[in-house]
Amino acid sequence: MRTQVAIVGAGPAGLFLGHLLRQAGVDVVILERKDRAYVEGRVRAGVLERITVELMERLGVDERMRREGLVHAGANLASDGEMFRIDMAELTGGSTVMVYGQQEVMKDLFDAAEQRDLRIVFDADAVRLHDVEGERPHITWRKDGAEHRLDCDFIAGCDGYHGVSRATIPDKVLKTFERVYPFGWLGILAEAPPCDHELIYSNHDRGFALASMRSPTRSRYYVQCSLDDRLEDWSDERFWDEVSVRLGPEAAARIVRAPSFEKSIAPLRSFVSEPMRYGRLFLAGDAAHIVPPTGAKGMNLAVSDVIMLSEALVEHYHERSSAGIDGYSARALARVWKAERFSWWFTSLTHRFPDQDGFDRKMQVAELAYIKGSRAAQVTLAENYVGLPLV
Ligand code: FAD
Ligand code: DHB
Protein backbone atom coordinates (compact mmCIF):
# COMPACT_ATOMS: atom_id res chain seq x y z
CA MET A 1 0.00 0.00 0.00
CA ARG A 2 1.17 3.55 -0.68
CA THR A 3 0.00 6.98 0.48
CA GLN A 4 1.36 10.51 0.74
CA VAL A 5 1.03 11.01 4.50
CA ALA A 6 0.77 8.08 6.94
CA ILE A 7 -0.78 9.05 10.26
CA VAL A 8 -0.17 6.92 13.36
CA GLY A 9 -3.05 7.18 15.87
CA ALA A 10 -6.73 8.05 15.43
CA GLY A 11 -7.13 10.26 18.50
CA PRO A 12 -8.05 13.94 18.08
CA ALA A 13 -4.64 14.82 16.57
CA GLY A 14 -4.66 12.02 13.99
CA LEU A 15 -8.30 12.38 12.98
CA PHE A 16 -8.27 16.17 12.69
CA LEU A 17 -5.05 15.96 10.66
CA GLY A 18 -6.49 13.26 8.43
CA HIS A 19 -9.58 15.37 7.68
CA LEU A 20 -7.54 18.53 7.08
CA LEU A 21 -5.18 16.85 4.63
CA ARG A 22 -7.94 15.00 2.85
CA GLN A 23 -9.88 18.26 2.46
CA ALA A 24 -6.78 19.76 0.79
CA GLY A 25 -6.49 16.82 -1.61
CA VAL A 26 -3.57 15.09 0.12
CA ASP A 27 -3.80 11.31 0.29
CA VAL A 28 -3.66 9.87 3.84
CA VAL A 29 -3.99 6.56 5.69
CA ILE A 30 -4.50 6.47 9.47
CA LEU A 31 -3.26 3.48 11.49
CA GLU A 32 -4.90 2.97 14.89
CA ARG A 33 -3.93 0.30 17.42
CA LYS A 34 -7.41 0.01 18.98
CA ASP A 35 -10.93 -0.12 17.54
CA ARG A 36 -13.33 2.78 17.10
CA ALA A 37 -15.40 1.97 20.19
CA TYR A 38 -12.31 2.10 22.39
CA VAL A 39 -11.06 5.45 21.09
CA GLU A 40 -14.53 6.96 21.23
CA GLY A 41 -15.24 5.57 24.68
CA ARG A 42 -12.43 7.29 26.57
CA VAL A 43 -13.81 10.08 28.76
CA ARG A 44 -11.35 12.92 28.50
CA ALA A 45 -11.48 16.56 27.47
CA GLY A 46 -14.54 18.73 27.85
CA VAL A 47 -13.64 22.29 26.87
CA LEU A 48 -12.95 23.42 23.30
CA GLU A 49 -11.12 26.64 22.49
CA ARG A 50 -12.25 28.79 19.61
CA ILE A 51 -9.59 27.35 17.27
CA THR A 52 -11.07 23.88 17.84
CA VAL A 53 -14.64 25.09 17.35
CA GLU A 54 -13.63 26.88 14.15
CA LEU A 55 -11.80 23.81 12.87
CA MET A 56 -14.93 21.69 13.38
CA GLU A 57 -16.78 24.30 11.32
CA ARG A 58 -14.14 24.43 8.58
CA LEU A 59 -14.29 20.64 8.24
CA GLY A 60 -18.09 20.69 8.16
CA VAL A 61 -18.43 18.49 11.25
CA ASP A 62 -19.92 21.14 13.55
CA GLU A 63 -23.63 20.53 13.06
CA ARG A 64 -24.23 18.48 16.25
CA MET A 65 -21.78 20.60 18.27
CA ARG A 66 -23.74 23.75 17.35
CA ARG A 67 -26.92 22.05 18.53
CA GLU A 68 -25.72 20.25 21.64
CA GLY A 69 -22.53 22.08 22.71
CA LEU A 70 -22.72 24.67 25.47
CA VAL A 71 -21.15 28.08 24.81
CA HIS A 72 -19.49 29.39 27.97
CA ALA A 73 -18.67 33.07 28.28
CA GLY A 74 -17.15 32.76 31.75
CA ALA A 75 -15.92 30.44 34.49
CA ASN A 76 -15.75 30.64 38.27
CA LEU A 77 -12.84 30.40 40.66
CA ALA A 78 -13.33 29.49 44.31
CA SER A 79 -10.92 30.11 47.15
CA ASP A 80 -11.70 28.15 50.31
CA GLY A 81 -15.32 27.92 49.28
CA GLU A 82 -15.88 31.51 48.19
CA MET A 83 -16.70 31.88 44.53
CA PHE A 84 -16.07 34.65 42.02
CA ARG A 85 -16.65 34.81 38.29
CA ILE A 86 -14.18 35.52 35.47
CA ASP A 87 -16.09 37.07 32.58
CA MET A 88 -13.93 35.57 29.83
CA ALA A 89 -15.90 37.09 26.96
CA GLU A 90 -15.89 40.62 28.34
CA LEU A 91 -12.18 40.42 29.24
CA THR A 92 -11.08 39.10 25.83
CA GLY A 93 -13.22 41.17 23.48
CA GLY A 94 -15.84 38.47 22.98
CA SER A 95 -14.04 35.11 23.04
CA THR A 96 -15.91 32.12 24.46
CA VAL A 97 -15.22 28.40 24.88
CA MET A 98 -17.45 25.45 23.98
CA VAL A 99 -18.28 22.66 26.41
CA TYR A 100 -18.55 19.59 24.17
CA GLY A 101 -16.93 16.31 25.18
CA GLN A 102 -13.93 14.82 23.39
CA GLN A 103 -16.03 11.67 22.96
CA GLU A 104 -18.57 13.66 20.95
CA VAL A 105 -15.83 15.29 18.85
CA MET A 106 -14.44 11.83 18.11
CA LYS A 107 -17.86 10.47 17.16
CA ASP A 108 -18.43 13.36 14.73
CA LEU A 109 -14.96 12.91 13.18
CA PHE A 110 -15.36 9.12 12.81
CA ASP A 111 -18.83 9.52 11.25
CA ALA A 112 -17.48 12.06 8.76
CA ALA A 113 -14.48 9.81 8.05
CA GLU A 114 -16.86 7.03 6.99
CA GLN A 115 -18.90 9.34 4.77
CA ARG A 116 -15.78 10.80 3.14
CA ASP A 117 -13.79 7.60 2.70
CA LEU A 118 -10.99 8.74 4.97
CA ARG A 119 -8.97 5.53 5.25
CA ILE A 120 -8.52 4.30 8.84
CA VAL A 121 -6.99 0.91 9.65
CA PHE A 122 -8.16 -0.14 13.13
CA ASP A 123 -6.59 -2.89 15.28
CA ALA A 124 -3.15 -2.29 13.75
CA ASP A 125 -0.79 -4.20 16.02
CA ALA A 126 2.97 -3.80 16.45
CA VAL A 127 3.20 -0.63 14.35
CA ARG A 128 6.84 0.12 13.45
CA LEU A 129 8.25 3.16 11.67
CA HIS A 130 11.15 2.62 9.24
CA ASP A 131 13.66 4.86 7.44
CA VAL A 132 12.21 8.10 8.77
CA GLU A 133 15.60 9.80 8.23
CA GLY A 134 15.61 8.86 4.54
CA GLU A 135 13.61 9.85 1.47
CA ARG A 136 11.33 6.82 1.54
CA PRO A 137 9.93 6.05 4.97
CA HIS A 138 7.52 3.17 5.51
CA ILE A 139 5.44 1.64 8.26
CA THR A 140 4.80 -2.00 9.06
CA TRP A 141 2.13 -3.52 11.29
CA ARG A 142 0.32 -6.77 12.01
CA LYS A 143 -3.37 -7.34 11.56
CA ASP A 144 -5.44 -10.53 11.35
CA GLY A 145 -2.29 -12.62 11.54
CA ALA A 146 -0.68 -10.94 8.52
CA GLU A 147 2.20 -8.45 8.17
CA HIS A 148 1.33 -5.22 6.32
CA ARG A 149 3.41 -2.42 4.82
CA LEU A 150 2.59 1.19 3.96
CA ASP A 151 5.01 3.32 1.93
CA CYS A 152 4.67 7.07 2.23
CA ASP A 153 6.33 10.49 1.82
CA PHE A 154 5.85 11.58 5.45
CA ILE A 155 4.74 10.12 8.78
CA ALA A 156 2.67 12.05 11.33
CA GLY A 157 3.14 10.61 14.82
CA CYS A 158 -0.22 11.30 16.48
CA ASP A 159 -0.13 8.27 18.76
CA GLY A 160 -0.27 9.92 22.16
CA TYR A 161 2.10 9.87 25.10
CA HIS A 162 2.68 6.09 25.04
CA GLY A 163 2.94 5.72 21.25
CA VAL A 164 5.81 4.41 19.11
CA SER A 165 6.52 7.57 17.12
CA ARG A 166 8.43 9.57 19.72
CA ALA A 167 10.32 6.41 20.71
CA THR A 168 11.55 6.14 17.09
CA ILE A 169 13.57 9.35 17.47
CA PRO A 170 17.11 8.62 18.78
CA ASP A 171 17.85 9.69 22.36
CA LYS A 172 20.71 11.88 21.23
CA VAL A 173 18.31 13.97 19.13
CA LEU A 174 15.39 14.25 21.52
CA LYS A 175 15.40 16.64 24.47
CA THR A 176 12.68 16.13 27.05
CA PHE A 177 11.41 18.38 29.82
CA GLU A 178 9.17 17.04 32.53
CA ARG A 179 7.36 17.82 35.77
CA VAL A 180 5.41 15.05 37.47
CA TYR A 181 2.88 16.31 40.02
CA PRO A 182 2.51 14.51 43.36
CA PHE A 183 -1.25 13.97 42.98
CA GLY A 184 -3.91 12.84 40.51
CA TRP A 185 -7.45 13.74 39.48
CA LEU A 186 -10.36 11.51 40.33
CA GLY A 187 -13.17 12.22 37.87
CA ILE A 188 -16.79 11.10 37.77
CA LEU A 189 -19.67 11.41 35.34
CA ALA A 190 -23.20 11.45 36.71
CA GLU A 191 -26.63 11.81 35.13
CA ALA A 192 -27.50 14.93 37.11
CA PRO A 193 -27.89 18.62 36.30
CA PRO A 194 -24.65 20.58 36.91
CA CYS A 195 -24.44 22.64 40.12
CA ASP A 196 -23.73 25.80 38.12
CA HIS A 197 -24.28 26.83 34.50
CA GLU A 198 -20.51 27.50 34.24
CA LEU A 199 -17.39 25.65 35.43
CA ILE A 200 -16.02 26.10 38.96
CA TYR A 201 -12.27 25.68 39.58
CA SER A 202 -11.77 25.52 43.33
CA ASN A 203 -8.71 25.81 45.53
CA HIS A 204 -9.51 24.46 48.99
CA ASP A 205 -7.37 23.64 51.96
CA ARG A 206 -8.32 19.98 51.37
CA GLY A 207 -7.26 20.14 47.71
CA PHE A 208 -8.48 21.09 44.24
CA ALA A 209 -11.97 20.43 42.90
CA LEU A 210 -13.60 21.14 39.55
CA ALA A 211 -17.28 21.21 38.66
CA SER A 212 -17.84 20.72 34.94
CA MET A 213 -20.52 19.24 32.72
CA ARG A 214 -21.30 17.51 29.46
CA SER A 215 -24.90 18.73 29.02
CA PRO A 216 -27.68 20.38 31.06
CA THR A 217 -28.43 16.94 32.52
CA ARG A 218 -24.96 15.41 32.78
CA SER A 219 -22.32 16.52 35.29
CA ARG A 220 -18.57 15.97 35.31
CA TYR A 221 -16.73 16.53 38.60
CA TYR A 222 -13.09 16.11 39.58
CA VAL A 223 -11.25 16.15 42.91
CA GLN A 224 -7.51 16.14 43.46
CA CYS A 225 -6.58 12.79 45.01
CA SER A 226 -3.48 10.98 46.20
CA LEU A 227 -1.56 8.93 43.64
CA ASP A 228 -1.90 5.99 46.03
CA ASP A 229 -5.72 6.19 46.02
CA ARG A 230 -7.60 3.36 44.33
CA LEU A 231 -11.07 3.67 42.83
CA GLU A 232 -12.40 1.32 45.54
CA ASP A 233 -11.38 3.93 48.13
CA TRP A 234 -13.84 6.39 46.62
CA SER A 235 -17.48 5.42 47.06
CA ASP A 236 -19.93 7.82 45.43
CA GLU A 237 -20.89 9.01 48.89
CA ARG A 238 -17.31 9.89 49.79
CA PHE A 239 -16.86 11.63 46.45
CA TRP A 240 -20.00 13.77 46.83
CA ASP A 241 -19.08 14.69 50.41
CA GLU A 242 -15.56 15.72 49.41
CA VAL A 243 -16.46 17.68 46.29
CA SER A 244 -19.19 19.50 48.23
CA VAL A 245 -16.76 20.66 50.91
CA ARG A 246 -14.12 21.74 48.39
CA LEU A 247 -16.47 23.64 46.06
CA GLY A 248 -17.97 25.55 48.98
CA PRO A 249 -21.47 26.04 50.39
CA GLU A 250 -22.94 28.01 47.45
CA ALA A 251 -22.17 25.28 44.91
CA ALA A 252 -22.72 22.42 47.39
CA ALA A 253 -26.30 23.53 47.98
CA ARG A 254 -27.01 22.94 44.28
CA ILE A 255 -25.14 19.65 43.81
CA VAL A 256 -27.47 16.84 42.78
CA ARG A 257 -26.03 13.54 44.03
CA ALA A 258 -26.70 10.87 41.42
CA PRO A 259 -24.93 7.53 41.05
CA SER A 260 -21.72 7.88 39.04
CA PHE A 261 -21.57 5.88 35.80
CA GLU A 262 -17.89 6.54 35.15
CA LYS A 263 -15.07 6.96 37.62
CA SER A 264 -11.37 7.14 36.85
CA ILE A 265 -8.07 8.45 38.20
CA ALA A 266 -5.62 10.34 35.98
CA PRO A 267 -2.06 11.31 36.94
CA LEU A 268 -0.90 14.88 36.25
CA ARG A 269 2.19 15.64 34.25
CA SER A 270 3.86 18.43 32.28
CA PHE A 271 6.05 17.10 29.47
CA VAL A 272 7.58 18.46 26.27
CA SER A 273 9.89 16.74 23.80
CA GLU A 274 11.90 18.74 21.31
CA PRO A 275 12.14 18.86 18.34
CA MET A 276 8.74 17.87 16.96
CA ARG A 277 10.29 16.79 13.66
CA TYR A 278 12.89 14.17 12.87
CA GLY A 279 13.59 13.62 9.18
CA ARG A 280 10.26 12.74 7.60
CA LEU A 281 8.54 12.11 10.94
CA PHE A 282 6.47 14.84 12.60
CA LEU A 283 5.04 14.60 16.11
CA ALA A 284 1.72 16.21 17.04
CA GLY A 285 -0.47 16.29 20.16
CA ASP A 286 0.18 14.16 23.25
CA ALA A 287 2.91 12.27 21.34
CA ALA A 288 5.05 15.39 21.76
CA HIS A 289 3.72 17.05 24.90
CA ILE A 290 1.46 16.63 27.91
CA VAL A 291 -0.12 19.30 30.08
CA PRO A 292 -1.84 18.80 33.42
CA PRO A 293 -5.59 19.04 32.69
CA THR A 294 -6.24 22.11 34.86
CA GLY A 295 -6.20 24.60 31.99
CA ALA A 296 -8.22 22.36 29.61
CA LYS A 297 -5.46 22.68 27.02
CA GLY A 298 -4.45 19.13 25.96
CA MET A 299 -6.82 18.47 23.09
CA ASN A 300 -6.73 22.09 21.98
CA LEU A 301 -2.94 21.90 21.70
CA ALA A 302 -3.26 18.76 19.59
CA VAL A 303 -5.53 20.83 17.33
CA SER A 304 -3.13 23.77 16.99
CA ASP A 305 -0.29 21.35 16.19
CA VAL A 306 -2.19 19.66 13.39
CA ILE A 307 -3.45 22.92 11.91
CA MET A 308 0.20 24.00 11.64
CA LEU A 309 1.35 20.60 10.37
CA SER A 310 -1.37 20.43 7.73
CA GLU A 311 -0.44 23.92 6.52
CA ALA A 312 3.20 22.82 6.23
CA LEU A 313 2.38 19.62 4.35
CA VAL A 314 -0.12 21.31 2.04
CA GLU A 315 2.50 23.96 1.25
CA HIS A 316 4.90 21.13 0.35
CA TYR A 317 2.44 19.42 -2.01
CA HIS A 318 0.78 22.49 -3.52
CA GLU A 319 3.67 24.96 -3.69
CA ARG A 320 6.68 22.62 -3.70
CA SER A 321 8.11 24.62 -0.78
CA SER A 322 9.74 23.06 2.28
CA ALA A 323 9.61 26.27 4.35
CA GLY A 324 6.54 25.18 6.29
CA ILE A 325 7.92 21.73 6.99
CA ASP A 326 11.25 23.16 8.12
CA GLY A 327 9.54 25.67 10.40
CA TYR A 328 6.89 23.34 11.85
CA SER A 329 8.69 22.28 15.03
CA ALA A 330 9.69 25.78 16.12
CA ARG A 331 6.28 27.23 15.25
CA ALA A 332 4.35 24.53 17.11
CA LEU A 333 6.65 24.57 20.14
CA ALA A 334 6.27 28.33 20.58
CA ARG A 335 2.56 27.87 21.26
CA VAL A 336 3.06 24.61 23.17
CA TRP A 337 5.38 26.24 25.72
CA LYS A 338 2.91 29.04 26.40
CA ALA A 339 0.15 26.52 27.06
CA GLU A 340 2.57 24.50 29.22
CA ARG A 341 3.26 27.61 31.25
CA PHE A 342 -0.42 28.41 31.73
CA SER A 343 -1.35 24.82 32.66
CA TRP A 344 1.55 24.59 35.14
CA TRP A 345 0.68 27.97 36.66
CA PHE A 346 -3.05 27.20 37.00
CA THR A 347 -2.22 23.80 38.52
CA SER A 348 0.24 25.35 40.97
CA LEU A 349 -2.29 28.00 41.99
CA THR A 350 -5.19 25.65 42.64
CA HIS A 351 -3.77 22.38 44.05
CA ARG A 352 -2.56 21.36 47.46
CA PHE A 353 1.05 20.14 47.32
CA PRO A 354 2.21 17.60 49.94
CA ASP A 355 5.29 19.65 50.84
CA GLN A 356 3.39 22.94 50.90
CA ASP A 357 3.94 24.95 54.09
CA GLY A 358 1.88 27.73 55.62
CA PHE A 359 3.64 30.38 53.59
CA ASP A 360 3.03 28.59 50.27
CA ARG A 361 -0.63 28.29 51.14
CA LYS A 362 -0.88 32.00 51.98
CA MET A 363 0.70 32.79 48.59
CA GLN A 364 -2.02 30.82 46.79
CA VAL A 365 -4.79 32.52 48.76
CA ALA A 366 -3.24 35.94 48.17
CA GLU A 367 -2.88 35.33 44.44
CA LEU A 368 -6.51 34.25 44.17
CA ALA A 369 -7.56 37.37 46.09
CA TYR A 370 -5.43 39.47 43.73
CA ILE A 371 -7.06 37.88 40.68
CA LYS A 372 -10.48 38.52 42.19
CA GLY A 373 -9.71 42.23 42.53
CA SER A 374 -7.56 42.91 39.48
CA ARG A 375 -8.83 43.28 35.96
CA ALA A 376 -5.26 43.00 34.65
CA ALA A 377 -4.82 39.61 36.33
CA GLN A 378 -8.20 38.46 35.04
CA VAL A 379 -7.33 39.47 31.47
CA THR A 380 -4.15 37.38 31.67
CA LEU A 381 -6.07 34.37 32.91
CA ALA A 382 -8.92 34.84 30.44
CA GLU A 383 -6.81 35.24 27.29
CA ASN A 384 -4.91 32.04 28.11
CA TYR A 385 -8.05 30.13 29.04
CA VAL A 386 -9.97 30.93 25.84
CA GLY A 387 -6.82 30.08 23.88
CA LEU A 388 -3.88 32.06 22.54
CA PRO A 389 -3.89 32.93 18.84
CA LEU A 390 -2.18 30.76 16.25
CA VAL A 391 0.86 32.63 15.01
P1 FAD B 1 -4.58 10.55 22.16
O1 FAD B 1 -5.95 11.03 22.47
O2 FAD B 1 -3.82 9.85 23.22
O3 FAD B 1 -4.69 9.60 20.87
C1 FAD B 1 -3.62 8.80 20.44
C2 FAD B 1 -4.17 7.63 19.64
O4 FAD B 1 -3.08 6.85 19.15
C3 FAD B 1 -5.02 6.69 20.49
O5 FAD B 1 -6.23 6.42 19.84
C4 FAD B 1 -4.15 5.44 20.64
O6 FAD B 1 -4.92 4.24 20.72
C5 FAD B 1 -3.33 5.48 19.36
N1 FAD B 1 -2.04 4.78 19.49
C6 FAD B 1 -1.20 4.76 20.55
N2 FAD B 1 -0.13 4.00 20.30
C7 FAD B 1 -0.28 3.52 19.05
C8 FAD B 1 0.50 2.68 18.22
N3 FAD B 1 1.65 2.17 18.67
N4 FAD B 1 0.05 2.40 16.98
C9 FAD B 1 -1.12 2.92 16.53
N5 FAD B 1 -1.91 3.73 17.27
C10 FAD B 1 -1.50 4.02 18.51
N6 FAD B 1 -7.78 18.46 26.84
C11 FAD B 1 -8.46 19.61 26.54
O7 FAD B 1 -8.16 20.25 25.53
N7 FAD B 1 -9.49 20.07 27.33
C12 FAD B 1 -9.88 19.41 28.44
O8 FAD B 1 -10.85 19.81 29.09
C13 FAD B 1 -9.15 18.20 28.81
N8 FAD B 1 -9.49 17.49 29.91
C14 FAD B 1 -8.86 16.28 30.15
C15 FAD B 1 -9.27 15.54 31.24
C16 FAD B 1 -8.67 14.31 31.51
C17 FAD B 1 -9.12 13.53 32.70
C18 FAD B 1 -7.63 13.81 30.64
C19 FAD B 1 -6.99 12.46 30.91
C20 FAD B 1 -7.23 14.55 29.55
C21 FAD B 1 -7.83 15.78 29.29
N9 FAD B 1 -7.44 16.55 28.19
C22 FAD B 1 -8.10 17.74 27.94
C23 FAD B 1 -6.35 16.10 27.33
C24 FAD B 1 -6.81 15.46 26.03
O9 FAD B 1 -7.70 14.42 26.27
C25 FAD B 1 -5.58 14.96 25.24
O10 FAD B 1 -4.61 15.97 25.20
C26 FAD B 1 -5.94 14.52 23.81
O11 FAD B 1 -6.64 13.30 23.81
C27 FAD B 1 -4.68 14.36 22.95
O12 FAD B 1 -5.02 13.86 21.68
P2 FAD B 1 -3.99 13.02 20.81
O13 FAD B 1 -4.71 12.65 19.57
O14 FAD B 1 -2.71 13.76 20.72
O15 FAD B 1 -3.64 11.74 21.69
C1 DHB C 1 -12.97 19.35 31.97
C2 DHB C 1 -11.66 18.93 32.08
C3 DHB C 1 -10.69 19.84 32.35
O1 DHB C 1 -9.41 19.47 32.45
C4 DHB C 1 -11.00 21.19 32.51
O2 DHB C 1 -10.02 22.07 32.80
C5 DHB C 1 -12.29 21.60 32.38
C6 DHB C 1 -13.29 20.67 32.10
C7 DHB C 1 -14.04 18.35 31.69
O3 DHB C 1 -13.71 17.17 31.55
O4 DHB C 1 -15.20 18.75 31.62
mmCIF file with all atom_site columns, C-alpha atoms in Angstrom, residues 161 177-186 208 223-229 265-272 289-295 297 336-356 364:
data_model
loop_
_atom_site.group_PDB
_atom_site.id
_atom_site.type_symbol
_atom_site.label_atom_id
_atom_site.label_alt_id
_atom_site.label_comp_id
_atom_site.label_asym_id
_atom_site.label_entity_id
_atom_site.label_seq_id
_atom_site.pdbx_PDB_ins_code
_atom_site.Cartn_x
_atom_site.Cartn_y
_atom_site.Cartn_z
_atom_site.occupancy
_atom_site.B_iso_or_equiv
_atom_site.pdbx_formal_charge
_atom_site.auth_seq_id
_atom_site.auth_comp_id
_atom_site.auth_asym_id
_atom_site.auth_atom_id
_atom_site.pdbx_PDB_model_num
ATOM 1  C CA . TYR A 1 161 ? 2.104   9.867  25.096 1.00 0.00 ? 161 TYR A CA 1
ATOM 2  C CA . PHE A 1 177 ? 11.412  18.384 29.817 1.00 0.00 ? 177 PHE A CA 1
ATOM 3  C CA . GLU A 1 178 ? 9.166   17.044 32.532 1.00 0.00 ? 178 GLU A CA 1
ATOM 4  C CA . ARG A 1 179 ? 7.357   17.818 35.772 1.00 0.00 ? 179 ARG A CA 1
ATOM 5  C CA . VAL A 1 180 ? 5.414   15.051 37.475 1.00 0.00 ? 180 VAL A CA 1
ATOM 6  C CA . TYR A 1 181 ? 2.882   16.307 40.020 1.00 0.00 ? 181 TYR A CA 1
ATOM 7  C CA . PRO A 1 182 ? 2.515   14.506 43.357 1.00 0.00 ? 182 PRO A CA 1
ATOM 8  C CA . PHE A 1 183 ? -1.253  13.975 42.977 1.00 0.00 ? 183 PHE A CA 1
ATOM 9  C CA . GLY A 1 184 ? -3.910  12.845 40.513 1.00 0.00 ? 184 GLY A CA 1
ATOM 10 C CA . TRP A 1 185 ? -7.452  13.743 39.484 1.00 0.00 ? 185 TRP A CA 1
ATOM 11 C CA . LEU A 1 186 ? -10.361 11.513 40.334 1.00 0.00 ? 186 LEU A CA 1
ATOM 12 C CA . PHE A 1 208 ? -8.476  21.095 44.242 1.00 0.00 ? 208 PHE A CA 1
ATOM 13 C CA . VAL A 1 223 ? -11.249 16.153 42.908 1.00 0.00 ? 223 VAL A CA 1
ATOM 14 C CA . GLN A 1 224 ? -7.514  16.140 43.464 1.00 0.00 ? 224 GLN A CA 1
ATOM 15 C CA . CYS A 1 225 ? -6.581  12.789 45.013 1.00 0.00 ? 225 CYS A CA 1
ATOM 16 C CA . SER A 1 226 ? -3.484  10.977 46.197 1.00 0.00 ? 226 SER A CA 1
ATOM 17 C CA . LEU A 1 227 ? -1.564  8.931  43.636 1.00 0.00 ? 227 LEU A CA 1
ATOM 18 C CA . ASP A 1 228 ? -1.899  5.986  46.029 1.00 0.00 ? 228 ASP A CA 1
ATOM 19 C CA . ASP A 1 229 ? -5.718  6.186  46.016 1.00 0.00 ? 229 ASP A CA 1
ATOM 20 C CA . ILE A 1 265 ? -8.074  8.452  38.203 1.00 0.00 ? 265 ILE A CA 1
ATOM 21 C CA . ALA A 1 266 ? -5.618  10.339 35.975 1.00 0.00 ? 266 ALA A CA 1
ATOM 22 C CA . PRO A 1 267 ? -2.062  11.307 36.941 1.00 0.00 ? 267 PRO A CA 1
ATOM 23 C CA . LEU A 1 268 ? -0.902  14.879 36.249 1.00 0.00 ? 268 LEU A CA 1
ATOM 24 C CA . ARG A 1 269 ? 2.194   15.644 34.246 1.00 0.00 ? 269 ARG A CA 1
ATOM 25 C CA . SER A 1 270 ? 3.861   18.432 32.284 1.00 0.00 ? 270 SER A CA 1
ATOM 26 C CA . PHE A 1 271 ? 6.052   17.099 29.472 1.00 0.00 ? 271 PHE A CA 1
ATOM 27 C CA . VAL A 1 272 ? 7.577   18.464 26.271 1.00 0.00 ? 272 VAL A CA 1
ATOM 28 C CA . HIS A 1 289 ? 3.719   17.053 24.901 1.00 0.00 ? 289 HIS A CA 1
ATOM 29 C CA . ILE A 1 290 ? 1.458   16.625 27.913 1.00 0.00 ? 290 ILE A CA 1
ATOM 30 C CA . VAL A 1 291 ? -0.122  19.302 30.083 1.00 0.00 ? 291 VAL A CA 1
ATOM 31 C CA . PRO A 1 292 ? -1.843  18.804 33.420 1.00 0.00 ? 292 PRO A CA 1
ATOM 32 C CA . PRO A 1 293 ? -5.586  19.038 32.686 1.00 0.00 ? 293 PRO A CA 1
ATOM 33 C CA . THR A 1 294 ? -6.244  22.109 34.863 1.00 0.00 ? 294 THR A CA 1
ATOM 34 C CA . GLY A 1 295 ? -6.203  24.601 31.988 1.00 0.00 ? 295 GLY A CA 1
ATOM 35 C CA . LYS A 1 297 ? -5.459  22.681 27.017 1.00 0.00 ? 297 LYS A CA 1
ATOM 36 C CA . VAL A 1 336 ? 3.063   24.608 23.168 1.00 0.00 ? 336 VAL A CA 1
ATOM 37 C CA . TRP A 1 337 ? 5.382   26.243 25.719 1.00 0.00 ? 337 TRP A CA 1
ATOM 38 C CA . LYS A 1 338 ? 2.909   29.041 26.402 1.00 0.00 ? 338 LYS A CA 1
ATOM 39 C CA . ALA A 1 339 ? 0.149   26.517 27.064 1.00 0.00 ? 339 ALA A CA 1
ATOM 40 C CA . GLU A 1 340 ? 2.574   24.500 29.215 1.00 0.00 ? 340 GLU A CA 1
ATOM 41 C CA . ARG A 1 341 ? 3.256   27.607 31.251 1.00 0.00 ? 341 ARG A CA 1
ATOM 42 C CA . PHE A 1 342 ? -0.418  28.413 31.729 1.00 0.00 ? 342 PHE A CA 1
ATOM 43 C CA . SER A 1 343 ? -1.350  24.818 32.660 1.00 0.00 ? 343 SER A CA 1
ATOM 44 C CA . TRP A 1 344 ? 1.552   24.594 35.139 1.00 0.00 ? 344 TRP A CA 1
ATOM 45 C CA . TRP A 1 345 ? 0.675   27.967 36.662 1.00 0.00 ? 345 TRP A CA 1
ATOM 46 C CA . PHE A 1 346 ? -3.047  27.203 37.001 1.00 0.00 ? 346 PHE A CA 1
ATOM 47 C CA . THR A 1 347 ? -2.223  23.799 38.518 1.00 0.00 ? 347 THR A CA 1
ATOM 48 C CA . SER A 1 348 ? 0.242   25.348 40.968 1.00 0.00 ? 348 SER A CA 1
ATOM 49 C CA . LEU A 1 349 ? -2.295  27.996 41.986 1.00 0.00 ? 349 LEU A CA 1
ATOM 50 C CA . THR A 1 350 ? -5.191  25.653 42.645 1.00 0.00 ? 350 THR A CA 1
ATOM 51 C CA . HIS A 1 351 ? -3.773  22.384 44.054 1.00 0.00 ? 351 HIS A CA 1
ATOM 52 C CA . ARG A 1 352 ? -2.560  21.356 47.463 1.00 0.00 ? 352 ARG A CA 1
ATOM 53 C CA . PHE A 1 353 ? 1.047   20.138 47.321 1.00 0.00 ? 353 PHE A CA 1
ATOM 54 C CA . PRO A 1 354 ? 2.214   17.598 49.938 1.00 0.00 ? 354 PRO A CA 1
ATOM 55 C CA . ASP A 1 355 ? 5.290   19.649 50.842 1.00 0.00 ? 355 ASP A CA 1
ATOM 56 C CA . GLN A 1 356 ? 3.390   22.941 50.901 1.00 0.00 ? 356 GLN A CA 1
ATOM 57 C CA . GLN A 1 364 ? -2.021  30.819 46.785 1.00 0.00 ? 364 GLN A CA 1
#
